mmCIF file of C-alpha atoms in Angstrom:
data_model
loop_
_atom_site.group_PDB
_atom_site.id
_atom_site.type_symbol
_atom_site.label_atom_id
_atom_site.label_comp_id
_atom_site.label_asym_id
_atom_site.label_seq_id
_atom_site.Cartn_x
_atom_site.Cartn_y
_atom_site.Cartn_z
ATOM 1 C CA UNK A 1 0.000 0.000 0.000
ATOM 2 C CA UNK A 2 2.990 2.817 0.942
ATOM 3 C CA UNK A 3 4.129 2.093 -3.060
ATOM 4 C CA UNK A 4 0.973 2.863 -4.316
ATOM 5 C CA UNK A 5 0.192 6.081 -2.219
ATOM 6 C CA UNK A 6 3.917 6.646 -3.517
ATOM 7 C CA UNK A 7 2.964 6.527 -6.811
ATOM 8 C CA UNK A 8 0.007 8.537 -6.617
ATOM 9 C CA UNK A 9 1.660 11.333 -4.893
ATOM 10 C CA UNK A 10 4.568 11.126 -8.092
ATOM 11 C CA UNK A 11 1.215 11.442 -10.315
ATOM 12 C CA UNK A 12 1.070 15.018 -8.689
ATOM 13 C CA UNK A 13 4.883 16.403 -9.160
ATOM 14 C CA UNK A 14 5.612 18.052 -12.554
ATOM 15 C CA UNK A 15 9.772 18.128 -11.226
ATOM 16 C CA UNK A 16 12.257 17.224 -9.086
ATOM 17 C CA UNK A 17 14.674 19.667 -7.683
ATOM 18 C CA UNK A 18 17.675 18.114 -5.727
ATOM 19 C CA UNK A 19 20.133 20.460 -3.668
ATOM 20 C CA UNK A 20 23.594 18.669 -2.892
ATOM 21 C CA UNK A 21 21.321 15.901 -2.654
ATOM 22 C CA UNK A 22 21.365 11.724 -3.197
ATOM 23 C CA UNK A 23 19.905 11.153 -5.966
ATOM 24 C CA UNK A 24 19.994 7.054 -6.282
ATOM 25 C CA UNK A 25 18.563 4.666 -8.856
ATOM 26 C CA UNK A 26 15.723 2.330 -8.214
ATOM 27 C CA UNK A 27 17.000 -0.540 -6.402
ATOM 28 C CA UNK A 28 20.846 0.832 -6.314
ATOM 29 C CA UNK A 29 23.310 0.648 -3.588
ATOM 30 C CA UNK A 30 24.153 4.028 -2.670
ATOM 31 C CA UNK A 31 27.104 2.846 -0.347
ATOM 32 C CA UNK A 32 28.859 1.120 -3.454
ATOM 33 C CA UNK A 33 28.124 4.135 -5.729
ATOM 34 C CA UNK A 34 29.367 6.586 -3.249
ATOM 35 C CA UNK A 35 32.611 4.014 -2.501
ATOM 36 C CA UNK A 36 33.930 4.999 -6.403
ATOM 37 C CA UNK A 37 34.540 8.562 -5.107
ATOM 38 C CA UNK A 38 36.652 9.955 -2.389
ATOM 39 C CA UNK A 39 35.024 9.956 1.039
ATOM 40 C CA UNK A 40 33.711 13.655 2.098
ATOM 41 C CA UNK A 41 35.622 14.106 5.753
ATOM 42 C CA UNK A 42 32.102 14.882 7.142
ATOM 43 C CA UNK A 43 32.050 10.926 7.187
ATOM 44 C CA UNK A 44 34.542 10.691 10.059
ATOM 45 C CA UNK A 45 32.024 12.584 12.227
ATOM 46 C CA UNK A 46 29.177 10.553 12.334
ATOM 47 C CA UNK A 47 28.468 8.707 15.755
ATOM 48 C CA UNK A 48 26.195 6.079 16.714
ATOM 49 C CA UNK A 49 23.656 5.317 19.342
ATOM 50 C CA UNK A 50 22.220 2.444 18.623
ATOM 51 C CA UNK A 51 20.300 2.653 15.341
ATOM 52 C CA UNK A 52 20.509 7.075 15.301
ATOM 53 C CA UNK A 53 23.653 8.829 13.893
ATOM 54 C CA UNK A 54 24.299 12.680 13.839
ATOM 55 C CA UNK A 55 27.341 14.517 12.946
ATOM 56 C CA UNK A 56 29.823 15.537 16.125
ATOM 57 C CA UNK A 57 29.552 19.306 16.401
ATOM 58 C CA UNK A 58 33.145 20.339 14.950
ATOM 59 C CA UNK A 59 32.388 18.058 11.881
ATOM 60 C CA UNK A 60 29.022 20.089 11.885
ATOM 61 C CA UNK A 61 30.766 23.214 11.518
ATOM 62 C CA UNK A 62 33.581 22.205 10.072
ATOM 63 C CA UNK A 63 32.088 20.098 7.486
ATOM 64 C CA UNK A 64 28.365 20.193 7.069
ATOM 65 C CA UNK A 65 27.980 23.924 6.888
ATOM 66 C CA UNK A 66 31.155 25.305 6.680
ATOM 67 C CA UNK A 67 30.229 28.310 4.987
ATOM 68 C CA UNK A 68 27.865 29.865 7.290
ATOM 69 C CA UNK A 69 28.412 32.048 10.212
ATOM 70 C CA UNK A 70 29.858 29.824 13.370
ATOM 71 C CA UNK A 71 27.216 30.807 15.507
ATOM 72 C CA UNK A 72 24.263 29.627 12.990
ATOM 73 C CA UNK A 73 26.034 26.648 12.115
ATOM 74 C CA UNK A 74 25.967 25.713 16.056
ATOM 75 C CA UNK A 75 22.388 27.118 16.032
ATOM 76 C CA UNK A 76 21.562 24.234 13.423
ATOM 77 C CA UNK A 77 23.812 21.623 15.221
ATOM 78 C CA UNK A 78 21.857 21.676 18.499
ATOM 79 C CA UNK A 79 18.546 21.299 16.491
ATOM 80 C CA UNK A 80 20.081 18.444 14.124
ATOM 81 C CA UNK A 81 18.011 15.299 13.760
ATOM 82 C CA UNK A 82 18.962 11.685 14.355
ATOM 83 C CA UNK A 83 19.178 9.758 11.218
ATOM 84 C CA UNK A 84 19.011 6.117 10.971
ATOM 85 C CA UNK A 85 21.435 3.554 9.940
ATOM 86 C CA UNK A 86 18.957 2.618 6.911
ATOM 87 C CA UNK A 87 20.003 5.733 5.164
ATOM 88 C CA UNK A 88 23.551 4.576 4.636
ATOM 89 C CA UNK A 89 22.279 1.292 3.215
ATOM 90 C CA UNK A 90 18.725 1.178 2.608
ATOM 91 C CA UNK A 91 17.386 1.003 -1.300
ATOM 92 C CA UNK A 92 15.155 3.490 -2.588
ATOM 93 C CA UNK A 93 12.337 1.842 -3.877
ATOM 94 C CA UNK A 94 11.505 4.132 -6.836
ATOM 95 C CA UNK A 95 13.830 7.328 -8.244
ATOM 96 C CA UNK A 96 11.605 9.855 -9.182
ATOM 97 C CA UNK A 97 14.027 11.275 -11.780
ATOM 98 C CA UNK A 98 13.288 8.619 -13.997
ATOM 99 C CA UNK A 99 9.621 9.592 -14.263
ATOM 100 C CA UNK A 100 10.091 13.284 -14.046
ATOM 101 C CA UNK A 101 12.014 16.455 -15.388
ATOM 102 C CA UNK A 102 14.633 16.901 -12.812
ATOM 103 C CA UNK A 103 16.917 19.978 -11.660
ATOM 104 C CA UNK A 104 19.978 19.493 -9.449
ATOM 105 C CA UNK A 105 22.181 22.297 -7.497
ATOM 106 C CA UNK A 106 25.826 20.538 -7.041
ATOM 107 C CA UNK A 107 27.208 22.498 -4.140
ATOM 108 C CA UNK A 108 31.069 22.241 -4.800
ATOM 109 C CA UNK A 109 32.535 22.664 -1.519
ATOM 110 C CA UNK A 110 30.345 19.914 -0.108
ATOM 111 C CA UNK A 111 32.273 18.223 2.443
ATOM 112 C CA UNK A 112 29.457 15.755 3.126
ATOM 113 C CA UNK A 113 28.468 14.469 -0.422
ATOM 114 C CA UNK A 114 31.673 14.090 -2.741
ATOM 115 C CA UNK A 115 30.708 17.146 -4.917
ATOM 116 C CA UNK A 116 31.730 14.930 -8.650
ATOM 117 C CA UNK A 117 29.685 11.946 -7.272
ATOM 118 C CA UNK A 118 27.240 14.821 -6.712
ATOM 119 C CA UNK A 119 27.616 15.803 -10.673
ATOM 120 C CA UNK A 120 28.018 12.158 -11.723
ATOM 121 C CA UNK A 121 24.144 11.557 -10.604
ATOM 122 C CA UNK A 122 22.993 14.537 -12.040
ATOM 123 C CA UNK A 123 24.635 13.972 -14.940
ATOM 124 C CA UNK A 124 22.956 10.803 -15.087
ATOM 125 C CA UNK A 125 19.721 11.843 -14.284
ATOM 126 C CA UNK A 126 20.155 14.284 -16.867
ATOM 127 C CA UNK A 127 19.345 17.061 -14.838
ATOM 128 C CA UNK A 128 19.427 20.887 -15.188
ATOM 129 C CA UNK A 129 22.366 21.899 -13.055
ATOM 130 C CA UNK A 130 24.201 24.538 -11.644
ATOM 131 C CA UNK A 131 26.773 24.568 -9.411
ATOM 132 C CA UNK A 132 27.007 26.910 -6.150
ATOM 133 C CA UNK A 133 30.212 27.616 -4.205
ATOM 134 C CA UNK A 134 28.723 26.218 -1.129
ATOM 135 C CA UNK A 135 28.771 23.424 1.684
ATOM 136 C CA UNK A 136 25.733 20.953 1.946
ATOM 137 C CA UNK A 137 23.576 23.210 3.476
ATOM 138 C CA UNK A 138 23.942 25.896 -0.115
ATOM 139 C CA UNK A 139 19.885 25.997 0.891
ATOM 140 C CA UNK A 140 20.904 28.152 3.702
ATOM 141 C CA UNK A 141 23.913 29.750 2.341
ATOM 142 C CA UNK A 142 22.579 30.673 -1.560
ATOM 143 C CA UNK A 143 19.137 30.874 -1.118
ATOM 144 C CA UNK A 144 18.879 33.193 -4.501
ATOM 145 C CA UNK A 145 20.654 30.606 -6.066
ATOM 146 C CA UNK A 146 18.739 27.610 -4.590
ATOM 147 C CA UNK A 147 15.467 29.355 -4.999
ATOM 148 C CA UNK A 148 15.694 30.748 -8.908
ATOM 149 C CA UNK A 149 16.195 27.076 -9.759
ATOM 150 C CA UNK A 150 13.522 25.999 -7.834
ATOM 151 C CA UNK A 151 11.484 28.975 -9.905
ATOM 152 C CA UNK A 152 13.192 27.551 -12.962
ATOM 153 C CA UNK A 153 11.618 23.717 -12.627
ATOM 154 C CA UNK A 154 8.370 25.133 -12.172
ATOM 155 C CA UNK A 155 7.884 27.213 -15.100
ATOM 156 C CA UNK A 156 9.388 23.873 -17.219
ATOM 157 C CA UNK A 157 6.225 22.047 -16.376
#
């Protein structure tokens, strides 16, 4: 039933924007994909309990968003939420780039996705790109940037 409501929610997106973002195929092993480029140092900083991991705060702000002001960047640490382990090795079940126009923002200074495995799946996807001078979190940083091609998937539809 979660596939179908899925699918029926897909039926209702005209595109798919993705900002520094994974972007896997149906089915694909992000782990392995991700293991054919150099590992982003925000990677060292992730700690377990149990089944949640978060980022340590200097690999927060040294690493996840770098190029915002130290103060917000700790703002945004002590809000952070747990991920599971599933994310680092769970399947997606369907890409949505395969069914629909897609636009992707490669942040280049991302120290938490490798920023050419970053261009490798938007290449693939064949997305609309651009590329921001940013860290992961180029949502925060370059909001003009982030925003126009939000503006720019929308009018494509």
């Amino acid at each position: 039933m979660p596939q179908e409501r899925g699918k029926e929610n897909c039926n209702k997106v005209s595109a798919v924007v993705y900002v520094a973002a994974r972007a896997p195929d149906a089915e694909e092993d992000y782990a392995a994909l991700a293991k054919k480029f150099p590992t982003p140092p925000a990677s060292a900083g992730i700690v377990f309990d149990d089944d949640e991991g978060r980022l340590t705060e200097a690999a927060f702000v040294r690493d996840f968003a770098v190029d915002l002001p130290e103060s917000r960047a700790r703002a945004l640490y002590a809000v952070q939420q747990p991920f599971h382990k599933a994310l680092l090795t769970g399947k997606t079940k369907h890409a949505a780039w395969r069914l629909k126009p897609s636009f992707y923002a490669v942040s280049t200074e991302d120290r938490t996705i490798n920023p050419d495995l970053e261009r490798f799946m938007a290449k693939r996807m064949r997305a609309t790109t651009i590329e921001v001078r940013a860290s992961h979190l180029s949502l925060i940083s370059h909001p003009r940037e982030i925003a126009g091609l939000i503006l720019q998937a929308a009018k494509s539809t």
